[in-house]
Amino acid sequence: MDDEMFPVRRAAAHEIGQKLDDFSVEELGERIALLRREIERLEAARDAKQAAKSAAGSVFKF
């Protein structure tokens, strides 16, 4: 059979609120690590935007 006939299905990284009963302990640990990295990424983006906002606010003070 040709591999193109059976595409590899990748699971979504994580869906908030999804059922967790079918995940193994290892899979749950992987999900936790993934979500922690995503939280760090979100916090860094928030902090960068806050710094830019603060810098712009200090330039336009009257």
Coordinates of C-alpha atoms in Angstrom, one line a residue:
M1 CA 0.0 0.0 0.0
D2 CA 1.1 3.5 -0.6
D3 CA 1.8 5.7 2.5
E4 CA -0.1 8.6 0.9
M5 CA -3.3 6.6 1.2
F6 CA -2.9 6.5 4.9
P7 CA -1.8 10.0 6.1
V8 CA -0.3 10.2 9.6
R9 CA -2.8 11.8 11.9
R10 CA -1.2 14.0 14.5
A11 CA -3.1 14.6 17.7
A12 CA -3.7 18.2 18.7
A13 CA -1.2 19.5 21.2
H14 CA -3.9 20.0 23.8
E15 CA -7.5 21.0 23.9
I16 CA -8.7 22.9 26.9
G17 CA -11.3 20.9 28.8
Q18 CA -10.7 17.7 26.8
K19 CA -11.3 14.3 28.5
L20 CA -8.1 13.1 30.2
D21 CA -9.2 9.5 31.1
D22 CA -7.5 7.9 28.1
F23 CA -4.1 9.5 28.6
S24 CA -1.2 7.6 30.3
V25 CA 0.8 9.0 33.2
E26 CA 3.6 9.8 30.7
E27 CA 1.2 11.5 28.3
L28 CA -0.2 13.6 31.0
G29 CA 3.3 14.6 32.1
E30 CA 4.1 15.6 28.5
R31 CA 0.9 17.7 28.3
I32 CA 1.8 19.4 31.6
A33 CA 5.3 20.3 30.2
L34 CA 3.8 21.5 27.0
L35 CA 1.4 23.8 28.8
R36 CA 4.0 25.1 31.1
R37 CA 6.2 26.1 28.1
E38 CA 3.1 27.7 26.5
I39 CA 2.4 29.7 29.7
E40 CA 6.0 30.9 29.8
R41 CA 5.7 32.0 26.1
L42 CA 2.5 33.8 26.9
E43 CA 4.0 35.5 29.9
A44 CA 7.0 36.7 27.9
A45 CA 4.7 38.1 25.2
R46 CA 2.7 39.9 27.9
D47 CA 5.8 41.3 29.6
A48 CA 7.2 42.5 26.2
K49 CA 3.9 44.3 25.4
Q50 CA 3.7 45.8 28.9
A51 CA 7.3 47.1 28.5
A52 CA 6.5 48.6 25.1
K53 CA 3.4 50.2 26.5
S54 CA 5.3 51.7 29.5
A55 CA 8.0 53.0 27.2
A56 CA 5.5 54.6 24.9
G57 CA 3.7 56.1 27.9
S58 CA 6.8 57.7 29.2
V59 CA 7.6 59.3 25.8
F60 CA 4.1 60.8 25.5
K61 CA 3.8 62.2 29.1
F62 CA 2.6 65.7 29.3

